[in-house]
PDB file of C-alpha atoms in Angstrom:
ATOM      1  CA  UNK A1060       0.038  -0.174   0.074  1.00  0.00           C
ATOM      2  CA  UNK A1061       2.866   2.353   1.049  1.00  0.00           C
ATOM      3  CA  UNK A1062       4.495   1.650  -2.333  1.00  0.00           C
ATOM      4  CA  UNK A1063       1.250   2.706  -4.309  1.00  0.00           C
ATOM      5  CA  UNK A1064       1.246   5.722  -2.445  1.00  0.00           C
ATOM      6  CA  UNK A1065       4.788   6.799  -3.320  1.00  0.00           C
ATOM      7  CA  UNK A1066       4.095   6.089  -6.980  1.00  0.00           C
ATOM      8  CA  UNK A1067       0.984   7.859  -7.223  1.00  0.00           C
ATOM      9  CA  UNK A1068       2.814  10.904  -5.489  1.00  0.00           C
ATOM     10  CA  UNK A1069       5.418  10.685  -7.988  1.00  0.00           C
ATOM     11  CA  UNK A1070       2.732  10.699 -10.682  1.00  0.00           C
ATOM     12  CA  UNK A1071       1.175  13.807  -9.118  1.00  0.00           C
ATOM     13  CA  UNK A1072       4.405  15.765  -8.992  1.00  0.00           C
ATOM     14  CA  UNK A1073       5.899  14.778 -12.323  1.00  0.00           C
ATOM     15  CA  UNK A1074       5.870  18.102 -14.494  1.00  0.00           C
ATOM     16  CA  UNK A1075       3.807  17.946 -17.803  1.00  0.00           C
ATOM     17  CA  UNK A1076       5.930  17.871 -21.150  1.00  0.00           C
ATOM     18  CA  UNK A1077       6.548  21.365 -22.750  1.00  0.00           C
ATOM     19  CA  UNK A1078       5.126  22.322 -25.878  1.00  0.00           C
ATOM     20  CA  UNK A1079       8.567  21.585 -27.409  1.00  0.00           C
ATOM     21  CA  UNK A1080       8.656  18.254 -26.004  1.00  0.00           C
ATOM     22  CA  UNK A1081       5.551  17.380 -27.482  1.00  0.00           C
ATOM     23  CA  UNK A1082       6.476  18.814 -30.835  1.00  0.00           C
ATOM     24  CA  UNK A1083       9.913  16.550 -30.560  1.00  0.00           C
ATOM     25  CA  UNK A1084       7.489  13.402 -29.862  1.00  0.00           C
ATOM     26  CA  UNK A1085       5.316  14.262 -32.899  1.00  0.00           C
ATOM     27  CA  UNK A1086       8.304  15.100 -35.179  1.00  0.00           C
ATOM     28  CA  UNK A1087      10.199  11.988 -34.295  1.00  0.00           C
ATOM     29  CA  UNK A1088      11.146  10.192 -37.457  1.00  0.00           C
ATOM     30  CA  UNK A1089       9.809  13.022 -39.735  1.00  0.00           C
ATOM     31  CA  UNK A1090      11.724  14.730 -42.556  1.00  0.00           C
ATOM     32  CA  UNK A1091      11.746  17.826 -40.235  1.00  0.00           C
ATOM     33  CA  UNK A1092      14.329  20.590 -40.628  1.00  0.00           C
ATOM     34  CA  UNK A1093      17.975  19.982 -40.459  1.00  0.00           C
ATOM     35  CA  UNK A1094      19.195  23.629 -39.851  1.00  0.00           C
ATOM     36  CA  UNK A1095      18.097  27.195 -40.280  1.00  0.00           C
ATOM     37  CA  UNK A1096      20.016  29.559 -42.266  1.00  0.00           C
ATOM     38  CA  UNK A1097      19.779  33.208 -42.039  1.00  0.00           C
ATOM     39  CA  UNK A1098      20.263  35.086 -45.362  1.00  0.00           C
ATOM     40  CA  UNK A1099      21.993  38.343 -45.068  1.00  0.00           C
ATOM     41  CA  UNK A1100      20.589  40.130 -48.379  1.00  0.00           C
ATOM     42  CA  UNK A1101      22.638  43.199 -48.036  1.00  0.00           C
ATOM     43  CA  UNK A1102      23.771  44.041 -51.551  1.00  0.00           C
ATOM     44  CA  UNK A1103      21.645  41.333 -52.961  1.00  0.00           C
ATOM     45  CA  UNK A1104      22.697  37.733 -53.528  1.00  0.00           C
ATOM     46  CA  UNK A1105      22.334  35.224 -56.222  1.00  0.00           C
ATOM     47  CA  UNK A1106      21.276  31.524 -55.522  1.00  0.00           C
ATOM     48  CA  UNK A1107      21.000  28.499 -57.722  1.00  0.00           C
ATOM     49  CA  UNK A1108      22.648  26.657 -60.616  1.00  0.00           C
ATOM     50  CA  UNK A1109      22.393  29.496 -63.014  1.00  0.00           C
ATOM     51  CA  UNK A1110      24.507  31.953 -60.801  1.00  0.00           C
ATOM     52  CA  UNK A1111      28.071  31.390 -59.294  1.00  0.00           C
ATOM     53  CA  UNK A1112      28.189  29.127 -56.571  1.00  0.00           C
ATOM     54  CA  UNK A1113      27.685  30.101 -53.072  1.00  0.00           C
ATOM     55  CA  UNK A1114      28.255  28.653 -49.716  1.00  0.00           C
ATOM     56  CA  UNK A1115      24.469  28.288 -48.750  1.00  0.00           C
ATOM     57  CA  UNK A1116      23.973  24.568 -48.634  1.00  0.00           C
ATOM     58  CA  UNK A1117      25.813  21.475 -47.800  1.00  0.00           C
ATOM     59  CA  UNK A1118      25.952  18.303 -50.010  1.00  0.00           C
ATOM     60  CA  UNK A1119      22.697  16.441 -49.333  1.00  0.00           C
ATOM     61  CA  UNK A1120      20.866  19.345 -48.102  1.00  0.00           C
ATOM     62  CA  UNK A1121      17.682  20.660 -50.014  1.00  0.00           C
ATOM     63  CA  UNK A1122      15.437  23.882 -49.767  1.00  0.00           C
ATOM     64  CA  UNK A1123      11.880  23.446 -50.648  1.00  0.00           C
ATOM     65  CA  UNK A1124      10.221  26.335 -52.643  1.00  0.00           C
ATOM     66  CA  UNK A1125       6.792  27.032 -53.874  1.00  0.00           C
ATOM     67  CA  UNK A1126       5.870  29.693 -56.780  1.00  0.00           C
ATOM     68  CA  UNK A1127       2.920  31.244 -58.126  1.00  0.00           C
ATOM     69  CA  UNK A1128       0.621  31.132 -55.081  1.00  0.00           C
ATOM     70  CA  UNK A1129      -1.235  31.509 -52.745  1.00  0.00           C
ATOM     71  CA  UNK A1130      -4.089  29.401 -54.047  1.00  0.00           C
ATOM     72  CA  UNK A1131      -7.174  29.015 -51.778  1.00  0.00           C
ATOM     73  CA  UNK A1132      -7.060  25.222 -51.998  1.00  0.00           C
ATOM     74  CA  UNK A1133      -3.851  23.793 -53.178  1.00  0.00           C
ATOM     75  CA  UNK A1134      -1.845  25.858 -50.851  1.00  0.00           C
ATOM     76  CA  UNK A1135      -3.597  24.825 -47.865  1.00  0.00           C
ATOM     77  CA  UNK A1136      -3.065  21.170 -48.626  1.00  0.00           C
ATOM     78  CA  UNK A1137       0.665  21.621 -49.345  1.00  0.00           C
ATOM     79  CA  UNK A1138       0.723  23.329 -45.986  1.00  0.00           C
ATOM     80  CA  UNK A1139      -0.837  20.208 -44.500  1.00  0.00           C
ATOM     81  CA  UNK A1140       1.719  18.098 -46.137  1.00  0.00           C
ATOM     82  CA  UNK A1141       4.657  20.032 -44.852  1.00  0.00           C
ATOM     83  CA  UNK A1142       3.309  20.011 -41.271  1.00  0.00           C
ATOM     84  CA  UNK A1143       2.759  16.469 -41.316  1.00  0.00           C
ATOM     85  CA  UNK A1144       6.673  15.992 -42.030  1.00  0.00           C
ATOM     86  CA  UNK A1145       7.507  18.872 -39.523  1.00  0.00           C
ATOM     87  CA  UNK A1146       9.186  20.675 -42.253  1.00  0.00           C
ATOM     88  CA  UNK A1147       9.586  24.027 -43.735  1.00  0.00           C
ATOM     89  CA  UNK A1148       9.580  25.948 -46.990  1.00  0.00           C
ATOM     90  CA  UNK A1149      10.000  29.307 -48.883  1.00  0.00           C
ATOM     91  CA  UNK A1150       6.653  30.526 -50.826  1.00  0.00           C
ATOM     92  CA  UNK A1151       7.571  33.063 -53.637  1.00  0.00           C
ATOM     93  CA  UNK A1152       3.937  34.801 -54.110  1.00  0.00           C
ATOM     94  CA  UNK A1153       2.512  36.442 -56.772  1.00  0.00           C
ATOM     95  CA  UNK A1154       0.982  39.938 -55.856  1.00  0.00           C
ATOM     96  CA  UNK A1155      -2.492  39.699 -57.417  1.00  0.00           C
ATOM     97  CA  UNK A1156      -2.790  36.330 -55.608  1.00  0.00           C
ATOM     98  CA  UNK A1157      -1.848  37.725 -52.108  1.00  0.00           C
ATOM     99  CA  UNK A1158      -4.441  40.487 -52.972  1.00  0.00           C
ATOM    100  CA  UNK A1159      -6.960  37.931 -53.933  1.00  0.00           C
ATOM    101  CA  UNK A1160      -6.265  35.256 -51.007  1.00  0.00           C
ATOM    102  CA  UNK A1161      -4.800  37.499 -48.230  1.00  0.00           C
ATOM    103  CA  UNK A1162      -6.053  34.887 -45.477  1.00  0.00           C
ATOM    104  CA  UNK A1163      -4.018  32.048 -47.315  1.00  0.00           C
ATOM    105  CA  UNK A1164      -0.898  34.263 -47.413  1.00  0.00           C
ATOM    106  CA  UNK A1165      -1.057  34.993 -43.676  1.00  0.00           C
ATOM    107  CA  UNK A1166      -1.806  31.208 -43.064  1.00  0.00           C
ATOM    108  CA  UNK A1167       1.476  30.231 -45.007  1.00  0.00           C
ATOM    109  CA  UNK A1168       3.400  32.856 -42.639  1.00  0.00           C
ATOM    110  CA  UNK A1169       1.684  31.693 -39.525  1.00  0.00           C
ATOM    111  CA  UNK A1170       2.824  28.154 -40.062  1.00  0.00           C
ATOM    112  CA  UNK A1171       6.458  29.320 -39.893  1.00  0.00           C
ATOM    113  CA  UNK A1172       7.226  29.149 -43.648  1.00  0.00           C
ATOM    114  CA  UNK A1173       9.336  31.974 -45.327  1.00  0.00           C
ATOM    115  CA  UNK A1174       7.385  34.354 -47.806  1.00  0.00           C
ATOM    116  CA  UNK A1175       9.312  36.011 -50.621  1.00  0.00           C
ATOM    117  CA  UNK A1176       7.935  37.559 -53.964  1.00  0.00           C
ATOM    118  CA  UNK A1177       7.474  36.571 -57.752  1.00  0.00           C
ATOM    119  CA  UNK A1178       6.173  39.613 -59.176  1.00  0.00           C
ATOM    120  CA  UNK A1179       2.634  41.020 -59.460  1.00  0.00           C
ATOM    121  CA  UNK A1180       1.240  39.247 -62.416  1.00  0.00           C
ATOM    122  CA  UNK A1181       3.991  36.930 -63.541  1.00  0.00           C
ATOM    123  CA  UNK A1182       5.271  38.602 -66.443  1.00  0.00           C
ATOM    124  CA  UNK A1183       8.565  37.795 -68.357  1.00  0.00           C
ATOM    125  CA  UNK A1184      10.730  40.696 -67.137  1.00  0.00           C
ATOM    126  CA  UNK A1185      13.281  40.086 -69.707  1.00  0.00           C
ATOM    127  CA  UNK A1186      10.506  41.503 -71.992  1.00  0.00           C
ATOM    128  CA  UNK A1187       9.609  44.426 -70.017  1.00  0.00           C
ATOM    129  CA  UNK A1188      10.834  47.684 -69.533  1.00  0.00           C
ATOM    130  CA  UNK A1189      12.855  48.356 -66.263  1.00  0.00           C
ATOM    131  CA  UNK A1190      10.110  50.717 -65.059  1.00  0.00           C
ATOM    132  CA  UNK A1191       7.417  48.038 -65.463  1.00  0.00           C
ATOM    133  CA  UNK A1192       9.611  45.645 -63.767  1.00  0.00           C
ATOM    134  CA  UNK A1193      10.001  48.080 -60.802  1.00  0.00           C
ATOM    135  CA  UNK A1194       6.394  48.360 -60.654  1.00  0.00           C
ATOM    136  CA  UNK A1195       5.797  44.602 -60.771  1.00  0.00           C
ATOM    137  CA  UNK A1196       8.163  44.191 -57.877  1.00  0.00           C
ATOM    138  CA  UNK A1197       7.289  47.039 -55.567  1.00  0.00           C
ATOM    139  CA  UNK A1198       3.563  46.550 -55.754  1.00  0.00           C
ATOM    140  CA  UNK A1199       3.940  42.848 -54.932  1.00  0.00           C
ATOM    141  CA  UNK A1200       6.130  43.777 -52.010  1.00  0.00           C
ATOM    142  CA  UNK A1201       3.927  46.728 -50.871  1.00  0.00           C
ATOM    143  CA  UNK A1202       0.776  44.364 -50.797  1.00  0.00           C
ATOM    144  CA  UNK A1203       2.352  41.711 -49.199  1.00  0.00           C
ATOM    145  CA  UNK A1204       3.998  43.692 -46.426  1.00  0.00           C
ATOM    146  CA  UNK A1205       0.539  45.331 -45.754  1.00  0.00           C
ATOM    147  CA  UNK A1206      -0.864  41.603 -45.498  1.00  0.00           C
ATOM    148  CA  UNK A1207       1.591  39.907 -43.537  1.00  0.00           C
ATOM    149  CA  UNK A1208       1.932  40.428 -39.760  1.00  0.00           C
ATOM    150  CA  UNK A1209       5.764  39.748 -39.830  1.00  0.00           C
ATOM    151  CA  UNK A1210       6.236  41.505 -43.268  1.00  0.00           C
ATOM    152  CA  UNK A1211       7.872  40.031 -46.377  1.00  0.00           C
ATOM    153  CA  UNK A1212      11.297  38.520 -46.876  1.00  0.00           C
ATOM    154  CA  UNK A1213      13.847  40.159 -49.275  1.00  0.00           C
ATOM    155  CA  UNK A1214      13.856  36.969 -51.445  1.00  0.00           C
ATOM    156  CA  UNK A1215      12.808  37.233 -55.153  1.00  0.00           C
ATOM    157  CA  UNK A1216      12.330  34.794 -57.887  1.00  0.00           C
ATOM    158  CA  UNK A1217      12.146  35.767 -61.379  1.00  0.00           C
ATOM    159  CA  UNK A1218       9.284  34.383 -63.531  1.00  0.00           C
ATOM    160  CA  UNK A1219      10.273  31.840 -66.030  1.00  0.00           C
ATOM    161  CA  UNK A1220      13.838  32.434 -64.545  1.00  0.00           C
ATOM    162  CA  UNK A1221      14.298  35.103 -66.939  1.00  0.00           C
ATOM    163  CA  UNK A1222      16.569  37.583 -64.947  1.00  0.00           C
ATOM    164  CA  UNK A1223      17.894  40.691 -67.001  1.00  0.00           C
ATOM    165  CA  UNK A1224      20.739  42.282 -65.619  1.00  0.00           C
ATOM    166  CA  UNK A1225      19.308  45.631 -65.288  1.00  0.00           C
ATOM    167  CA  UNK A1226      16.546  44.170 -63.112  1.00  0.00           C
ATOM    168  CA  UNK A1227      19.215  42.001 -60.935  1.00  0.00           C
ATOM    169  CA  UNK A1228      20.946  45.450 -60.540  1.00  0.00           C
ATOM    170  CA  UNK A1229      17.875  46.951 -59.285  1.00  0.00           C
ATOM    171  CA  UNK A1230      17.216  44.280 -56.702  1.00  0.00           C
ATOM    172  CA  UNK A1231      20.657  44.330 -55.455  1.00  0.00           C
ATOM    173  CA  UNK A1232      20.299  48.003 -54.882  1.00  0.00           C
ATOM    174  CA  UNK A1233      17.204  47.159 -52.786  1.00  0.00           C
ATOM    175  CA  UNK A1234      19.068  44.407 -50.730  1.00  0.00           C
ATOM    176  CA  UNK A1235      16.893  41.889 -52.189  1.00  0.00           C
ATOM    177  CA  UNK A1236      18.257  38.351 -52.936  1.00  0.00           C
ATOM    178  CA  UNK A1237      17.301  36.549 -56.281  1.00  0.00           C
ATOM    179  CA  UNK A1238      16.738  32.696 -55.850  1.00  0.00           C
ATOM    180  CA  UNK A1239      17.081  30.506 -59.056  1.00  0.00           C
ATOM    181  CA  UNK A1240      16.727  26.663 -58.740  1.00  0.00           C
ATOM    182  CA  UNK A1241      18.902  23.596 -58.966  1.00  0.00           C
ATOM    183  CA  UNK A1242      16.249  20.997 -59.255  1.00  0.00           C
ATOM    184  CA  UNK A1243      13.114  21.429 -61.224  1.00  0.00           C
ATOM    185  CA  UNK A1244      10.118  19.164 -60.218  1.00  0.00           C
ATOM    186  CA  UNK A1245       8.431  20.092 -63.599  1.00  0.00           C
ATOM    187  CA  UNK A1246       5.176  19.833 -61.882  1.00  0.00           C
ATOM    188  CA  UNK A1247       3.785  22.433 -64.482  1.00  0.00           C
ATOM    189  CA  UNK A1248       4.486  19.886 -67.437  1.00  0.00           C
ATOM    190  CA  UNK A1249       3.099  16.851 -66.090  1.00  0.00           C
ATOM    191  CA  UNK A1250      -0.167  15.902 -64.257  1.00  0.00           C
ATOM    192  CA  UNK A1251       1.403  12.677 -63.062  1.00  0.00           C
ATOM    193  CA  UNK A1252       2.445  12.844 -59.342  1.00  0.00           C
ATOM    194  CA  UNK A1253       5.000   9.926 -59.723  1.00  0.00           C
ATOM    195  CA  UNK A1254       6.579  11.638 -62.607  1.00  0.00           C
ATOM    196  CA  UNK A1255       6.977  14.742 -60.414  1.00  0.00           C
ATOM    197  CA  UNK A1256       8.613  12.549 -57.836  1.00  0.00           C
ATOM    198  CA  UNK A1257      10.926  10.886 -60.274  1.00  0.00           C
ATOM    199  CA  UNK A1258      11.932  14.184 -61.526  1.00  0.00           C
ATOM    200  CA  UNK A1259      12.925  15.624 -58.290  1.00  0.00           C
ATOM    201  CA  UNK A1260      14.943  12.373 -57.449  1.00  0.00           C
ATOM    202  CA  UNK A1261      16.704  12.413 -60.550  1.00  0.00           C
ATOM    203  CA  UNK A1262      17.548  16.043 -60.335  1.00  0.00           C
ATOM    204  CA  UNK A1263      18.846  15.467 -56.740  1.00  0.00           C
ATOM    205  CA  UNK A1264      21.020  12.633 -57.836  1.00  0.00           C
ATOM    206  CA  UNK A1265      22.647  14.701 -60.496  1.00  0.00           C
ATOM    207  CA  UNK A1266      23.257  17.770 -58.147  1.00  0.00           C
ATOM    208  CA  UNK A1267      23.662  16.129 -54.823  1.00  0.00           C
ATOM    209  CA  UNK A1268      21.284  18.783 -53.290  1.00  0.00           C
ATOM    210  CA  UNK A1269      20.128  22.180 -53.788  1.00  0.00           C
ATOM    211  CA  UNK A1270      16.828  24.622 -54.245  1.00  0.00           C
ATOM    212  CA  UNK A1271      13.996  22.559 -55.516  1.00  0.00           C
ATOM    213  CA  UNK A1272      11.052  24.313 -57.394  1.00  0.00           C
ATOM    214  CA  UNK A1273       7.512  23.433 -57.095  1.00  0.00           C
ATOM    215  CA  UNK A1274       4.164  25.399 -57.628  1.00  0.00           C
ATOM    216  CA  UNK A1275       1.515  25.642 -55.190  1.00  0.00           C
ATOM    217  CA  UNK A1276      -1.235  26.207 -57.785  1.00  0.00           C
ATOM    218  CA  UNK A1277      -1.445  22.365 -59.240  1.00  0.00           C
ATOM    219  CA  UNK A1278      -3.215  19.598 -57.922  1.00  0.00           C
ATOM    220  CA  UNK A1279      -0.694  17.274 -59.066  1.00  0.00           C
ATOM    221  CA  UNK A1280       1.934  19.011 -56.824  1.00  0.00           C
ATOM    222  CA  UNK A1281      -0.339  18.339 -53.845  1.00  0.00           C
ATOM    223  CA  UNK A1282      -0.909  14.720 -54.898  1.00  0.00           C
ATOM    224  CA  UNK A1283       2.850  14.150 -55.221  1.00  0.00           C
ATOM    225  CA  UNK A1284       4.310  16.192 -52.337  1.00  0.00           C
ATOM    226  CA  UNK A1285       3.707  13.558 -49.613  1.00  0.00           C
ATOM    227  CA  UNK A1286       5.746  10.974 -51.541  1.00  0.00           C
ATOM    228  CA  UNK A1287       8.532  13.468 -52.488  1.00  0.00           C
ATOM    229  CA  UNK A1288       8.896  14.250 -48.735  1.00  0.00           C
ATOM    230  CA  UNK A1289       9.005  10.617 -47.945  1.00  0.00           C
ATOM    231  CA  UNK A1290      11.677  10.029 -50.636  1.00  0.00           C
ATOM    232  CA  UNK A1291      13.775  12.710 -49.534  1.00  0.00           C
ATOM    233  CA  UNK A1292      13.901  11.317 -46.123  1.00  0.00           C
ATOM    234  CA  UNK A1293      14.522   7.702 -47.370  1.00  0.00           C
ATOM    235  CA  UNK A1294      17.394   8.752 -49.542  1.00  0.00           C
ATOM    236  CA  UNK A1295      18.953  10.768 -46.630  1.00  0.00           C
ATOM    237  CA  UNK A1296      18.467  14.393 -48.082  1.00  0.00           C
ATOM    238  CA  UNK A1297      18.045  17.047 -45.316  1.00  0.00           C
ATOM    239  CA  UNK A1298      15.735  20.118 -45.545  1.00  0.00           C
ATOM    240  CA  UNK A1299      17.254  23.756 -44.818  1.00  0.00           C
ATOM    241  CA  UNK A1300      14.952  26.420 -43.815  1.00  0.00           C
ATOM    242  CA  UNK A1301      15.913  29.840 -45.304  1.00  0.00           C
ATOM    243  CA  UNK A1302      14.985  32.940 -43.368  1.00  0.00           C
ATOM    244  CA  UNK A1303      16.060  36.578 -43.918  1.00  0.00           C
ATOM    245  CA  UNK A1304      18.423  38.451 -41.695  1.00  0.00           C
ATOM    246  CA  UNK A1305      15.933  41.450 -42.044  1.00  0.00           C
ATOM    247  CA  UNK A1306      12.668  42.104 -43.924  1.00  0.00           C
ATOM    248  CA  UNK A1307      12.459  44.090 -47.015  1.00  0.00           C
ATOM    249  CA  UNK A1308      11.378  47.767 -46.873  1.00  0.00           C
ATOM    250  CA  UNK A1309       8.794  49.248 -48.823  1.00  0.00           C
ATOM    251  CA  UNK A1310       9.349  51.435 -51.847  1.00  0.00           C
ATOM    252  CA  UNK A1311       7.239  53.544 -53.773  1.00  0.00           C
ATOM    253  CA  UNK A1312       7.406  53.818 -57.317  1.00  0.00           C
ATOM    254  CA  UNK A1313       5.392  55.374 -60.026  1.00  0.00           C
ATOM    255  CA  UNK A1314       2.892  53.416 -62.150  1.00  0.00           C
ATOM    256  CA  UNK A1315       4.478  53.261 -65.675  1.00  0.00           C
ATOM    257  CA  UNK A1316       2.628  53.985 -68.842  1.00  0.00           C
ATOM    258  CA  UNK A1317       0.973  50.801 -70.361  1.00  0.00           C
ATOM    259  CA  UNK A1318       3.535  49.333 -72.967  1.00  0.00           C
ATOM    260  CA  UNK A1319       2.548  48.728 -76.561  1.00  0.00           C
ATOM    261  CA  UNK A1320       1.631  45.202 -77.295  1.00  0.00           C
ATOM    262  CA  UNK A1321       4.141  43.025 -78.826  1.00  0.00           C
ATOM    263  CA  UNK A1322       3.130  40.352 -81.416  1.00  0.00           C
ATOM    264  CA  UNK A1323       1.944  37.314 -79.526  1.00  0.00           C
ATOM    265  CA  UNK A1324       4.255  34.443 -79.037  1.00  0.00           C
ATOM    266  CA  UNK A1325       3.621  30.913 -77.785  1.00  0.00           C
ATOM    267  CA  UNK A1326       3.956  31.060 -74.125  1.00  0.00           C
ATOM    268  CA  UNK A1327       6.376  29.005 -72.242  1.00  0.00           C
ATOM    269  CA  UNK A1328       5.298  26.969 -69.492  1.00  0.00           C
ATOM    270  CA  UNK A1329       5.103  28.945 -66.025  1.00  0.00           C
ATOM    271  CA  UNK A1330       7.997  28.611 -63.551  1.00  0.00           C
TER     272      UNK A1330
END
């Protein structure tokens, strides 16, 4: 009887697990986040295989990135898949999508992911004037900054990865880093989830790691992502979460005059 009383007392005085301990239990054996890298964007910065190599990642490390959202349905499902694996990503949002779906944009940030920008309406900046490119960039930053409680990261990705020097120089002057890619899931080219997984793994075998491109506007990406994350863990890859040292400052630019329409050309797939 005395022994039972002692055990009961021990149970009563045992402190409850902290929230961090609870999260550690839930995330045990998940993909998770290997480390967090703070990116100093003073003077800009260029990352990805189309730029000179940078000491951003180690071999076997990957960065998950999603373009073109937020989408009212698919972004939420992608967030759920990332949460299931206790991992983090960077979302390069399109301005008009942030305007149309502000609650989803806020949810992305609330889940602890990094939010960068991807122009207002996804034009090819290699075919626009510098003034119009500035407008596309700054209008998006202003809208995202007004929408997100914690502001927006000084992280930018060019639509179609089309990065004219004049715009890169402008971004560098604004202390905004440019993120290209190392591995393309090509989720915009196929509707087959297994093909998306295969594209990612083949790319990673070739590169040994790097920045992976997805889009949070496609149902096939939603279907593929859980398997992709499982395969990343199975093959020993580690996720790095990129965060900015400081948020981007909002700048006001004059709205440019409408450009004359050029002869239409066959549109490439979105990136």
